[in-house]
Amino acid sequence: SPPGGRPAERPPLPSLDTAADMYLATASTLEAAGYDHYEISSFAKPGERARHNSNYWRPGAAWFALGLGATSAHRRPDSAYPASDKAKRPRTLREYEAYVDRRATPDVVLDDDDDDDDLLLNAVADDVLVSLRTRAGLPLARLRKFAGKRVLDDVLRGARDAIDLDLATIDRTDRLTYLRLRSPQGFLLSNSIIATIFAHLFDAPSSSSS
């Protein structure tokens, strides 16, 4: 706020159409300037990607976070599929001070009482969510190895419309096959694409069998 003045009014948010146009224009401008659109909201020159940022988009990644509302992650030792438990800190100052005073263990978002099938599908969903945010994409061999062919087929069925609309691709890189969202159109519609994959993943009678 200005000294002695009224708080400045926040400008109105752009419409969804305007925000989409801004996203597409930003991606086009930065990619034309030599920046790699390596993650939905991140660009970098070749060889200059943020290692800190990139760590968040790996299944089973671990990090330690401090401060109000911060979320840490640690690898689940009981999960065959690469997965992390997320632990959150209190969001208000009073609650955070009490948490620090008693050195409490933060609440864990994932439910430890889930059965094995729930844990597997939640781990796969987390992998889909974080991997499809990146240009590298989702390695299909990982799904096949840790979750089985039926789960892999569910994910591919969920991605079929996006592939048919040229919003996603199946690519081979270094002898591995990846499901990837196209930049920038696929990234722009990632929420809808990933939600459709989740619908097939959780509604279908999948199992971890081959």
XYZ file of N, CA, C and O in Angstrom:
840
model
N 0.832 -1.188 0.000
C 0.000 0.000 0.000
C 0.874 1.247 0.000
O 1.928 1.264 0.620
N 0.417 2.308 -0.660
C 1.157 3.567 -0.608
C 1.195 4.086 0.819
O 0.244 3.887 1.577
N 2.288 4.751 1.258
C 2.370 5.276 2.632
C 1.192 6.189 2.929
O 0.946 7.173 2.232
N 0.444 5.849 3.975
C -0.674 6.671 4.382
C -1.865 6.614 3.449
O -2.853 7.325 3.645
N -1.804 5.779 2.443
C -2.891 5.722 1.467
C -3.695 4.445 1.576
O -3.430 3.573 2.408
N -4.683 4.340 0.720
C -5.517 3.156 0.692
C -4.792 2.041 -0.069
O -3.975 2.313 -0.963
N -5.070 0.802 0.297
C -4.448 -0.301 -0.457
C -4.796 -0.216 -1.939
O -5.921 0.126 -2.315
N -3.819 -0.469 -2.753
C -4.058 -0.429 -4.199
C -4.995 -1.561 -4.599
O -4.915 -2.667 -4.073
N -5.895 -1.259 -5.500
C -6.814 -2.286 -5.972
C -6.082 -3.234 -6.920
O -5.252 -2.826 -7.728
N -6.414 -4.506 -6.793
C -5.808 -5.480 -7.677
C -6.434 -5.377 -9.053
O -7.657 -5.254 -9.182
N -5.619 -5.423 -10.089
C -6.188 -5.385 -11.445
C -6.976 -6.663 -11.703
O -6.689 -7.709 -11.120
N -7.976 -6.605 -12.551
C -8.767 -7.801 -12.835
C -7.914 -8.853 -13.547
O -7.008 -8.525 -14.323
N -8.201 -10.105 -13.261
C -7.505 -11.186 -13.942
C -7.971 -11.272 -15.398
O -9.123 -10.953 -15.694
N -7.087 -11.697 -16.285
C -7.506 -11.836 -17.686
C -8.516 -12.975 -17.823
O -8.558 -13.899 -17.000
N -9.302 -12.923 -18.877
C -10.232 -14.013 -19.155
C -9.440 -15.272 -19.506
O -8.237 -15.220 -19.805
N -10.122 -16.412 -19.497
C -9.451 -17.663 -19.852
C -8.905 -17.620 -21.275
O -7.799 -18.098 -21.553
N -9.672 -17.037 -22.187
C -9.202 -16.941 -23.575
C -7.970 -16.053 -23.674
O -7.016 -16.373 -24.391
N -7.990 -14.925 -22.959
C -6.841 -14.024 -22.977
C -5.618 -14.690 -22.354
O -4.497 -14.590 -22.872
N -5.820 -15.393 -21.238
C -4.710 -16.089 -20.586
C -4.123 -17.151 -21.512
O -2.894 -17.321 -21.585
N -4.979 -17.855 -22.242
C -4.494 -18.865 -23.185
C -3.676 -18.215 -24.296
O -2.606 -18.717 -24.670
N -4.169 -17.094 -24.828
C -3.427 -16.385 -25.876
C -2.073 -15.904 -25.360
O -1.062 -15.976 -26.082
N -2.035 -15.424 -24.115
C -0.788 -14.962 -23.520
C 0.204 -16.126 -23.364
O 1.409 -15.986 -23.619
N -0.293 -17.287 -22.960
C 0.566 -18.466 -22.788
C 1.155 -18.898 -24.123
O 2.363 -19.145 -24.237
N 0.313 -18.961 -25.142
C 0.785 -19.377 -26.465
C 1.787 -18.375 -27.030
O 2.796 -18.759 -27.636
N 1.518 -17.076 -26.829
C 2.435 -16.048 -27.324
C 3.774 -16.100 -26.595
O 4.843 -15.953 -27.203
N 3.724 -16.348 -25.280
C 4.961 -16.457 -24.502
C 5.800 -17.632 -24.981
O 7.017 -17.508 -25.197
N 5.150 -18.780 -25.155
C 5.882 -19.966 -25.611
C 6.483 -19.738 -26.989
O 7.655 -20.085 -27.236
N 5.717 -19.156 -27.901
C 6.208 -18.917 -29.254
C 7.401 -17.974 -29.247
O 8.405 -18.205 -29.930
N 7.315 -16.907 -28.461
C 8.389 -15.910 -28.411
C 9.664 -16.497 -27.826
O 10.765 -16.313 -28.375
N 9.541 -17.215 -26.704
C 10.728 -17.749 -26.045
C 11.358 -18.885 -26.848
O 12.596 -18.975 -26.945
N 10.547 -19.751 -27.447
C 11.120 -20.830 -28.248
C 11.815 -20.276 -29.485
O 12.866 -20.785 -29.896
N 11.264 -19.202 -30.069
C 11.920 -18.577 -31.223
C 13.255 -17.951 -30.830
O 14.153 -17.825 -31.664
N 13.377 -17.590 -29.545
C 14.618 -16.992 -29.052
C 15.611 -18.039 -28.558
O 16.652 -17.687 -27.994
N 15.287 -19.321 -28.750
C 16.224 -20.371 -28.387
C 16.027 -20.988 -27.019
O 16.875 -21.758 -26.554
N 14.913 -20.663 -26.365
C 14.631 -21.242 -25.054
C 13.857 -22.546 -25.215
O 12.940 -22.636 -26.036
N 14.209 -23.530 -24.410
C 13.547 -24.833 -24.418
C 12.385 -24.805 -23.434
O 12.554 -24.466 -22.266
N 11.203 -25.176 -23.916
C 10.016 -25.247 -23.058
C 10.043 -26.608 -22.367
O 9.306 -27.514 -22.711
N 10.886 -26.736 -21.329
C 11.160 -28.059 -20.768
C 10.141 -28.503 -19.731
O 10.111 -29.674 -19.338
N 9.298 -27.592 -19.274
C 8.244 -27.913 -18.314
C 7.129 -26.908 -18.527
O 7.371 -25.814 -19.041
N 5.909 -27.261 -18.188
C 4.742 -26.450 -18.517
C 4.971 -24.962 -18.267
O 4.631 -24.121 -19.094
N 5.549 -24.617 -17.127
C 5.717 -23.203 -16.785
C 7.174 -22.771 -16.757
O 7.500 -21.739 -16.168
N 8.062 -23.547 -17.389
C 9.489 -23.248 -17.304
C 10.164 -23.300 -18.673
O 9.891 -24.193 -19.472
N 11.047 -22.333 -18.897
C 11.837 -22.248 -20.127
C 13.300 -22.053 -19.743
O 13.605 -21.454 -18.711
N 14.203 -22.542 -20.578
C 15.628 -22.344 -20.313
C 16.409 -22.506 -21.594
O 15.995 -23.224 -22.512
N 17.559 -21.843 -21.662
C 18.491 -22.080 -22.757
C 19.087 -23.488 -22.594
O 19.142 -24.018 -21.483
N 19.528 -24.123 -23.676
C 20.104 -25.474 -23.591
C 21.207 -25.553 -22.536
O 22.087 -24.694 -22.471
N 21.112 -26.563 -21.690
C 22.103 -26.774 -20.647
C 21.928 -25.910 -19.421
O 22.755 -25.974 -18.498
N 20.865 -25.115 -19.361
C 20.690 -24.186 -18.243
C 19.370 -24.406 -17.496
O 18.863 -23.506 -16.853
N 18.827 -25.599 -17.573
C 17.609 -25.899 -16.821
C 17.885 -25.826 -15.321
O 18.974 -26.162 -14.862
N 16.880 -25.411 -14.555
C 17.019 -25.326 -13.104
C 16.993 -26.725 -12.509
O 16.004 -27.442 -12.628
N 18.067 -27.131 -11.861
C 18.110 -28.456 -11.241
C 17.105 -28.537 -10.093
O 16.480 -29.579 -9.881
N 16.962 -27.447 -9.342
C 16.001 -27.431 -8.229
C 14.589 -27.643 -8.761
O 13.856 -28.510 -8.286
N 14.202 -26.899 -9.772
C 12.864 -27.023 -10.344
C 12.645 -28.394 -10.955
O 11.577 -29.010 -10.779
N 13.629 -28.914 -11.643
C 13.483 -30.190 -12.340
C 13.264 -31.357 -11.380
O 12.647 -32.364 -11.745
N 13.753 -31.232 -10.154
C 13.613 -32.323 -9.196
C 12.155 -32.608 -8.860
O 11.788 -33.752 -8.564
N 11.305 -31.579 -8.912
C 9.901 -31.766 -8.547
C 9.158 -32.665 -9.531
O 8.109 -33.210 -9.195
N 9.655 -32.799 -10.730
C 8.915 -33.490 -11.781
C 9.464 -34.892 -12.038
O 9.402 -35.399 -13.142
N 9.991 -35.522 -10.989
C 10.449 -36.907 -11.072
C 9.672 -37.747 -10.062
O 9.591 -37.385 -8.879
N 9.070 -38.858 -10.478
C 8.363 -39.702 -9.507
C 9.332 -40.277 -8.485
O 10.445 -40.672 -8.817
N 8.925 -40.267 -7.229
C 9.794 -40.765 -6.179
C 10.856 -39.788 -5.733
O 11.738 -40.150 -4.952
N 10.779 -38.544 -6.207
C 11.774 -37.540 -5.821
C 11.618 -37.173 -4.346
O 10.549 -37.316 -3.755
N 12.704 -36.701 -3.756
C 12.690 -36.289 -2.355
C 13.274 -34.895 -2.226
O 14.215 -34.534 -2.926
N 12.688 -34.110 -1.352
C 13.225 -32.793 -1.031
C 12.724 -32.380 0.342
O 11.739 -32.913 0.851
N 13.415 -31.432 0.949
C 13.035 -30.939 2.273
C 12.697 -29.469 2.149
O 13.457 -28.690 1.579
N 11.539 -29.083 2.672
C 11.068 -27.707 2.563
C 10.792 -27.130 3.948
O 10.365 -27.849 4.859
N 11.033 -25.842 4.093
C 10.825 -25.153 5.363
C 9.903 -23.966 5.162
O 9.863 -23.374 4.087
N 9.176 -23.607 6.204
C 8.370 -22.394 6.162
C 6.882 -22.674 6.067
O 6.431 -23.807 5.929
N 6.112 -21.586 6.162
C 4.654 -21.682 6.141
C 4.165 -22.392 4.888
O 4.510 -22.008 3.772
N 3.347 -23.419 5.070
C 2.728 -24.095 3.945
C 3.678 -24.886 3.075
O 3.265 -25.416 2.037
N 4.955 -24.998 3.453
C 5.929 -25.711 2.623
C 5.632 -27.212 2.631
O 5.157 -27.766 3.615
N 5.921 -27.854 1.515
C 5.677 -29.291 1.377
C 6.980 -30.015 1.078
O 7.672 -29.687 0.120
N 7.304 -30.984 1.918
C 8.468 -31.838 1.702
C 8.016 -33.159 1.093
O 6.830 -33.484 1.082
N 8.977 -33.910 0.587
C 8.664 -35.219 0.020
C 9.779 -36.187 0.368
O 10.940 -35.818 0.421
N 9.389 -37.440 0.626
C 10.384 -38.481 0.814
C 9.909 -39.749 0.135
O 8.725 -40.003 0.015
N 10.860 -40.530 -0.331
C 10.566 -41.742 -1.088
C 9.834 -42.758 -0.212
O 10.220 -42.991 0.925
N 8.783 -43.351 -0.753
C 8.057 -44.397 -0.036
C 8.859 -45.702 -0.106
O 9.019 -46.273 -1.182
N 9.343 -46.209 1.023
C 10.135 -47.446 0.978
C 9.281 -48.683 0.721
O 9.814 -49.725 0.319
N 7.955 -48.573 0.952
C 7.087 -49.735 0.811
C 6.422 -49.807 -0.559
O 5.577 -50.668 -0.804
N 6.785 -48.907 -1.471
C 6.136 -48.859 -2.778
C 7.047 -49.447 -3.849
O 8.186 -49.012 -4.006
N 6.529 -50.446 -4.574
C 7.303 -50.999 -5.683
C 7.434 -49.992 -6.811
O 8.435 -49.961 -7.528
N 6.398 -49.154 -6.982
C 6.422 -48.106 -8.011
C 7.115 -46.881 -7.418
O 6.872 -46.531 -6.263
N 7.976 -46.190 -8.162
C 8.614 -44.985 -7.622
C 7.571 -43.977 -7.143
O 6.746 -43.504 -7.917
N 7.564 -43.691 -5.849
C 6.534 -42.819 -5.285
C 7.084 -42.107 -4.061
O 8.012 -42.588 -3.400
N 6.498 -40.948 -3.771
C 6.897 -40.156 -2.608
C 5.689 -39.897 -1.717
O 4.565 -39.784 -2.191
N 5.946 -39.829 -0.409
C 4.973 -39.276 0.522
C 5.215 -37.772 0.595
O 6.359 -37.319 0.664
N 4.140 -37.003 0.578
C 4.244 -35.558 0.706
C 3.863 -35.159 2.136
O 2.862 -35.636 2.665
N 4.668 -34.330 2.766
C 4.421 -33.870 4.127
C 4.318 -32.353 4.126
O 5.197 -31.678 3.592
N 3.263 -31.831 4.694
C 3.023 -30.389 4.626
C 3.195 -29.723 5.982
O 2.927 -30.301 7.031
N 3.660 -28.484 5.958
C 3.782 -27.663 7.152
C 2.526 -26.809 7.309
O 1.837 -26.520 6.327
N 2.213 -26.383 8.555
C 1.040 -25.520 8.763
C 1.128 -24.243 7.932
O 2.223 -23.726 7.664
N -0.050 -23.717 7.553
C -0.090 -22.580 6.638
C -0.166 -21.232 7.351
O 0.096 -20.195 6.731
N -0.554 -21.199 8.629
C -0.639 -19.926 9.339
C 0.525 -19.792 10.308
O 1.083 -20.798 10.788
N 0.887 -18.549 10.626
C 2.041 -18.299 11.484
C 1.832 -18.886 12.872
O 2.746 -19.515 13.433
N 0.642 -18.717 13.437
C 0.388 -19.242 14.784
C 0.526 -20.757 14.813
O 1.168 -21.322 15.715
N -0.069 -21.447 13.838
C 0.032 -22.903 13.786
C 1.472 -23.348 13.538
O 1.925 -24.359 14.095
N 2.191 -22.576 12.713
C 3.572 -22.957 12.411
C 4.459 -22.790 13.646
O 5.328 -23.625 13.919
N 4.263 -21.716 14.411
C 5.044 -21.525 15.633
C 4.799 -22.668 16.617
O 5.736 -23.169 17.251
N 3.533 -23.092 16.730
C 3.220 -24.205 17.629
C 3.873 -25.492 17.131
O 4.386 -26.299 17.927
N 3.865 -25.681 15.811
C 4.500 -26.859 15.212
C 5.998 -26.875 15.508
O 6.573 -27.906 15.875
N 6.664 -25.717 15.371
C 8.100 -25.638 15.644
C 8.374 -25.880 17.121
O 9.321 -26.605 17.489
N 7.544 -25.302 17.999
C 7.749 -25.459 19.441
C 7.686 -26.922 19.870
O 8.467 -27.370 20.713
N 6.755 -27.670 19.315
C 6.622 -29.061 19.732
C 7.368 -30.023 18.810
O 7.373 -31.230 19.040
N 7.978 -29.452 17.742
C 8.727 -30.258 16.779
C 7.897 -31.448 16.307
O 8.344 -32.591 16.268
N 6.675 -31.142 15.952
C 5.747 -32.200 15.560
C 6.102 -32.747 14.196
O 6.652 -32.048 13.349
N 5.770 -33.999 13.979
C 5.881 -34.582 12.651
C 4.760 -34.025 11.794
O 3.597 -34.067 12.201
N 5.047 -33.465 10.619
C 3.988 -32.872 9.798
C 3.017 -33.914 9.295
O 3.346 -35.099 9.182
N 1.817 -33.447 9.012
C 0.797 -34.346 8.484
C 1.239 -34.890 7.129
O 1.806 -34.172 6.317
N 0.947 -36.140 6.890
C 1.254 -36.771 5.611
C -0.004 -36.788 4.771
O -1.066 -37.199 5.222
N 0.108 -36.301 3.546
C -1.060 -36.184 2.684
C -1.576 -37.551 2.277
O -2.773 -37.816 2.308
N -0.668 -38.462 1.866
C -1.105 -39.779 1.442
C -1.578 -40.598 2.637
O -1.039 -40.493 3.733
N -2.593 -41.423 2.424
C -3.186 -42.231 3.485
C -2.450 -43.554 3.577
O -2.490 -44.368 2.652
N -1.807 -43.811 4.719
C -1.062 -45.048 4.888
C -1.966 -46.267 4.976
O -1.490 -47.401 4.938
N -3.278 -46.041 5.143
C -4.202 -47.164 5.252
C -4.697 -47.652 3.897
O -5.481 -48.591 3.813
N -4.272 -47.016 2.816
C -4.677 -47.465 1.491
C -4.194 -48.893 1.269
O -3.124 -49.286 1.736
N -4.992 -49.670 0.513
C -4.533 -51.011 0.186
C -3.534 -50.925 -0.963
O -3.269 -49.866 -1.521
N -2.963 -52.094 -1.321
C -1.883 -52.105 -2.309
C -2.336 -51.570 -3.657
O -1.580 -50.855 -4.339
N -3.570 -51.905 -4.087
C -4.061 -51.427 -5.376
C -4.193 -49.913 -5.384
O -3.847 -49.245 -6.367
N -4.700 -49.335 -4.276
C -4.833 -47.884 -4.188
C -3.463 -47.213 -4.224
O -3.268 -46.192 -4.888
N -2.508 -47.769 -3.492
C -1.165 -47.200 -3.474
C -0.548 -47.227 -4.867
O 0.100 -46.268 -5.289
N -0.756 -48.328 -5.587
C -0.206 -48.440 -6.929
C -0.827 -47.401 -7.854
O -0.113 -46.671 -8.561
N -2.162 -47.309 -7.875
C -2.819 -46.372 -8.778
C -2.487 -44.934 -8.411
O -2.318 -44.083 -9.293
N -2.376 -44.630 -7.114
C -1.999 -43.272 -6.710
C -0.577 -42.946 -7.155
O -0.281 -41.815 -7.560
N 0.317 -43.931 -7.081
C 1.697 -43.714 -7.534
C 1.738 -43.498 -9.038
O 2.468 -42.628 -9.531
N 0.965 -44.294 -9.790
C 0.906 -44.111 -11.239
C 0.335 -42.741 -11.573
O 0.855 -42.031 -12.454
N -0.737 -42.346 -10.879
C -1.347 -41.039 -11.143
C -0.357 -39.908 -10.880
O -0.289 -38.933 -11.643
N 0.417 -40.027 -9.814
C 1.414 -38.997 -9.516
C 2.473 -38.947 -10.606
O 2.909 -37.863 -11.018
N 2.868 -40.108 -11.120
C 3.847 -40.160 -12.205
C 3.281 -39.498 -13.465
O 3.961 -38.700 -14.128
N 2.050 -39.826 -13.809
C 1.398 -39.201 -14.965
C 1.367 -37.682 -14.794
O 1.703 -36.922 -15.711
N 0.986 -37.245 -13.606
C 0.831 -35.811 -13.352
C 2.143 -35.061 -13.502
O 2.205 -34.021 -14.167
N 3.212 -35.578 -12.888
C 4.480 -34.833 -12.921
C 5.227 -35.026 -14.233
O 5.839 -34.086 -14.751
N 5.182 -36.233 -14.803
C 5.954 -36.487 -16.019
C 5.376 -35.776 -17.233
O 6.128 -35.288 -18.094
N 4.048 -35.711 -17.326
C 3.444 -35.055 -18.483
C 3.544 -33.538 -18.405
O 3.220 -32.849 -19.373
N 4.010 -33.008 -17.288
C 4.299 -31.577 -17.210
C 5.594 -31.233 -17.940
O 5.891 -30.056 -18.157
N 6.389 -32.236 -18.281
C 7.719 -31.995 -18.844
C 7.795 -32.373 -20.313
O 7.035 -33.215 -20.791
N 8.736 -31.752 -20.997
C 8.967 -32.109 -22.398
C 9.459 -33.544 -22.513
O 9.182 -34.231 -23.501
N 10.186 -34.034 -21.509
C 10.685 -35.406 -21.545
C 9.544 -36.405 -21.601
O 9.629 -37.421 -22.285
N 8.455 -36.133 -20.876
C 7.284 -36.979 -20.941
C 7.328 -38.182 -20.019
O 8.188 -38.303 -19.133
N 6.398 -39.087 -20.254
C 6.197 -40.270 -19.410
C 6.770 -41.505 -20.099
O 6.277 -41.905 -21.164
N 7.814 -42.138 -19.535
C 8.366 -43.346 -20.153
C 7.422 -44.532 -19.959
O 7.124 -44.930 -18.836
N 6.952 -45.094 -21.055
C 5.950 -46.155 -20.979
C 6.531 -47.448 -20.410
O 5.797 -48.251 -19.809
N 7.823 -47.656 -20.562
C 8.450 -48.852 -20.002
C 8.337 -48.871 -18.483
O 8.229 -49.947 -17.869
N 8.374 -47.697 -17.859
C 8.241 -47.641 -16.389
C 6.850 -48.093 -15.962
O 6.704 -48.838 -14.997
N 5.822 -47.646 -16.692
C 4.471 -48.107 -16.392
C 4.370 -49.617 -16.548
O 3.794 -50.313 -15.702
N 4.892 -50.111 -17.646
C 4.806 -51.551 -17.936
C 5.541 -52.364 -16.884
O 5.043 -53.399 -16.423
N 6.718 -51.904 -16.472
C 7.542 -52.658 -15.531
C 6.936 -52.699 -14.133
O 6.878 -53.757 -13.494
N 6.482 -51.539 -13.630
C 6.064 -51.446 -12.235
C 4.558 -51.595 -12.025
O 4.122 -51.934 -10.921
N 3.759 -51.336 -13.059
C 2.307 -51.372 -12.884
C 1.625 -52.431 -13.735
O 0.476 -52.781 -13.464
N 2.271 -52.912 -14.779
C 1.687 -53.954 -15.602
C 1.013 -53.429 -16.856
O 0.733 -52.238 -17.003
N 0.729 -54.338 -17.756
C 0.193 -53.977 -19.070
C -1.204 -53.376 -18.982
O -1.540 -52.472 -19.752
N -2.043 -53.864 -18.079
C -3.408 -53.337 -18.010
C -3.426 -51.861 -17.616
O -4.187 -51.072 -18.177
N -2.604 -51.498 -16.645
C -2.521 -50.091 -16.254
C -1.953 -49.259 -17.404
O -2.440 -48.157 -17.689
N -0.921 -49.762 -18.068
C -0.370 -49.068 -19.229
C -1.445 -48.850 -20.284
O -1.574 -47.751 -20.839
N -2.233 -49.875 -20.562
C -3.296 -49.751 -21.562
C -4.340 -48.718 -21.144
O -4.851 -47.967 -21.987
N -4.668 -48.670 -19.844
C -5.631 -47.665 -19.360
C -5.113 -46.248 -19.610
O -5.855 -45.360 -20.038
N -3.823 -46.029 -19.326
C -3.228 -44.700 -19.532
C -3.261 -44.339 -21.016
O -3.623 -43.212 -21.387
N -2.916 -45.278 -21.871
C -2.906 -44.993 -23.309
C -4.313 -44.754 -23.849
O -4.511 -43.902 -24.725
N -5.290 -45.493 -23.320
C -6.674 -45.227 -23.735
C -7.103 -43.828 -23.305
O -7.790 -43.119 -24.046
N -6.696 -43.429 -22.110
C -7.031 -42.092 -21.641
C -6.389 -40.991 -22.463
O -6.917 -39.877 -22.554
N -5.237 -41.295 -23.074
C -4.515 -40.297 -23.880
C -4.909 -40.325 -25.348
O -4.454 -39.475 -26.126
N -5.752 -41.268 -25.751
C -6.042 -41.469 -27.161
C -6.600 -40.229 -27.842
O -6.171 -39.864 -28.949
N -7.571 -39.561 -27.224
C -8.162 -38.369 -27.850
C -7.113 -37.278 -28.049
O -7.080 -36.612 -29.088
N -6.251 -37.083 -27.045
C -5.201 -36.065 -27.158
C -4.237 -36.407 -28.286
O -3.785 -35.516 -29.026
N -3.913 -37.682 -28.440
C -3.034 -38.101 -29.530
C -3.711 -37.863 -30.877
O -3.100 -37.334 -31.815
N -4.989 -38.226 -30.978
C -5.720 -38.040 -32.230
C -5.842 -36.563 -32.610
O -5.877 -36.219 -33.801
N -5.897 -35.680 -31.601
C -6.005 -34.242 -31.846
C -4.642 -33.570 -31.982
O -4.552 -32.346 -32.068
N -3.566 -34.361 -31.994
C -2.196 -33.868 -32.130
C -1.798 -32.969 -30.952
O -0.974 -32.067 -31.104
N -2.375 -33.230 -29.789
C -1.993 -32.536 -28.564
C -0.966 -33.349 -27.773
O -0.313 -32.830 -26.874
N -0.839 -34.623 -28.109
C 0.118 -35.517 -27.462
C 0.694 -36.453 -28.509
O 0.105 -36.650 -29.574
N 1.845 -37.030 -28.198
C 2.517 -37.925 -29.139
C 3.089 -39.132 -28.404
O 3.318 -39.088 -27.182
N 3.315 -40.187 -29.143
C 4.091 -41.330 -28.669
C 5.406 -41.291 -29.438
O 5.428 -41.433 -30.657
N 6.509 -41.048 -28.733
C 7.814 -40.874 -29.365
C 8.815 -41.890 -28.828
O 8.717 -42.325 -27.670
N 9.797 -42.218 -29.668
C 10.906 -43.055 -29.238
C 12.158 -42.199 -29.105
O 12.530 -41.470 -30.017
N 12.793 -42.280 -27.923
C 14.030 -41.552 -27.650
C 14.973 -42.484 -26.892
O 14.588 -43.054 -25.859
N 16.195 -42.630 -27.392
C 17.183 -43.498 -26.737
C 16.608 -44.889 -26.482
O 16.742 -45.450 -25.391
N 15.930 -45.437 -27.479
C 15.373 -46.789 -27.444
C 14.229 -46.955 -26.450
O 13.785 -48.076 -26.186
N 13.743 -45.859 -25.870
C 12.590 -45.902 -24.986
C 11.427 -45.163 -25.637
O 11.620 -44.248 -26.438
N 10.206 -45.560 -25.277
C 9.005 -44.941 -25.820
C 8.365 -44.069 -24.750
O 8.209 -44.486 -23.593
N 7.989 -42.855 -25.146
C 7.440 -41.878 -24.212
C 6.083 -41.374 -24.690
O 5.863 -41.197 -25.893
N 5.201 -41.106 -23.746
C 3.994 -40.322 -23.996
C 4.322 -38.887 -23.630
O 4.755 -38.609 -22.506
N 4.121 -37.969 -24.594
C 4.479 -36.572 -24.367
C 3.343 -35.656 -24.799
O 2.633 -35.949 -25.775
N 3.190 -34.549 -24.090
C 2.282 -33.492 -24.513
C 3.054 -32.537 -25.404
O 4.225 -32.225 -25.142
N 2.406 -32.070 -26.444
C 3.061 -31.125 -27.346
C 3.133 -29.738 -26.716
O 2.240 -29.325 -25.985
N 4.218 -29.056 -27.004
C 4.370 -27.662 -26.595
C 4.026 -26.764 -27.782
O 4.484 -27.015 -28.896
N 3.190 -25.735 -27.543
C 2.555 -25.382 -26.278
C 1.105 -25.855 -26.153
O 0.526 -25.799 -25.077
N 0.490 -26.320 -27.259
C -0.944 -26.602 -27.222
C -1.293 -27.715 -26.231
O -2.275 -27.617 -25.487
N -0.505 -28.789 -26.223
C -0.777 -29.876 -25.289
C -0.581 -29.450 -23.852
O -1.369 -29.805 -22.962
N 0.498 -28.686 -23.589
C 0.711 -28.161 -22.244
C -0.459 -27.286 -21.812
O -0.899 -27.341 -20.661
N -0.944 -26.463 -22.721
C -2.042 -25.551 -22.400
C -3.276 -26.312 -21.924
O -3.980 -25.867 -21.022
N -3.532 -27.470 -22.517
C -4.718 -28.263 -22.194
C -4.373 -29.461 -21.309
O -5.136 -30.427 -21.240
N -3.265 -29.369 -20.608
C -2.790 -30.518 -19.826
C -3.778 -30.942 -18.747
O -3.928 -32.148 -18.480
N -4.438 -29.995 -18.097
C -5.375 -30.375 -17.034
C -6.460 -31.302 -17.568
O -6.786 -32.323 -16.948
N -7.030 -30.957 -18.708
C -8.091 -31.779 -19.288
C -7.556 -33.132 -19.749
O -8.202 -34.175 -19.557
N -6.373 -33.119 -20.366
C -5.785 -34.370 -20.856
C -5.481 -35.312 -19.698
O -5.821 -36.509 -19.726
N -4.853 -34.792 -18.653
C -4.493 -35.623 -17.501
C -5.741 -36.097 -16.774
O -5.813 -37.252 -16.321
N -6.770 -35.241 -16.667
C -8.019 -35.655 -16.023
C -8.674 -36.807 -16.781
O -9.239 -37.727 -16.163
N -8.588 -36.782 -18.096
C -9.154 -37.874 -18.893
C -8.378 -39.166 -18.666
O -8.960 -40.259 -18.567
N -7.063 -39.063 -18.574
C -6.258 -40.251 -18.264
C -6.633 -40.798 -16.889
O -6.797 -42.012 -16.707
N -6.797 -39.914 -15.909
C -7.176 -40.359 -14.566
C -8.525 -41.076 -14.585
O -8.728 -42.059 -13.870
N -9.464 -40.562 -15.380
C -10.780 -41.188 -15.452
C -10.660 -42.631 -15.930
O -11.307 -43.538 -15.387
N -9.837 -42.877 -16.929
C -9.630 -44.242 -17.415
C -8.848 -45.074 -16.395
O -9.115 -46.263 -16.216
N -7.906 -44.444 -15.718
C -7.054 -45.160 -14.779
C -7.838 -45.642 -13.562
O -7.693 -46.796 -13.129
N -8.675 -44.763 -13.016
C -9.368 -45.098 -11.769
C -10.726 -45.746 -11.988
O -11.232 -46.448 -11.106
N -11.339 -45.549 -13.144
C -12.646 -46.147 -13.411
C -12.542 -47.533 -14.000
O -13.471 -48.334 -13.913
N -11.403 -47.828 -14.650
C -11.247 -49.140 -15.309
C -10.842 -50.202 -14.281
O -10.163 -49.898 -13.293
N -11.229 -51.456 -14.509
C -10.867 -52.540 -13.588
C -9.437 -52.998 -13.825
O -9.165 -54.100 -14.287
N -8.469 -52.072 -13.533
C -7.059 -52.367 -13.792
C -6.478 -53.207 -12.667
O -6.977 -53.239 -11.555
N -5.395 -53.844 -12.976
C -4.634 -54.556 -11.966
C -3.169 -54.440 -12.319
O -2.804 -54.001 -13.399
N -2.323 -54.864 -11.402
C -0.875 -54.781 -11.646
C -0.347 -56.019 -12.329
O 0.850 -56.170 -12.520
N -1.231 -56.910 -12.740
C -0.768 -58.118 -13.403
C -0.365 -57.820 -14.831
O -0.848 -56.887 -15.443
N 0.515 -58.619 -15.377
C 1.003 -58.417 -16.724
C -0.032 -58.893 -17.737
O -0.810 -59.775 -17.451
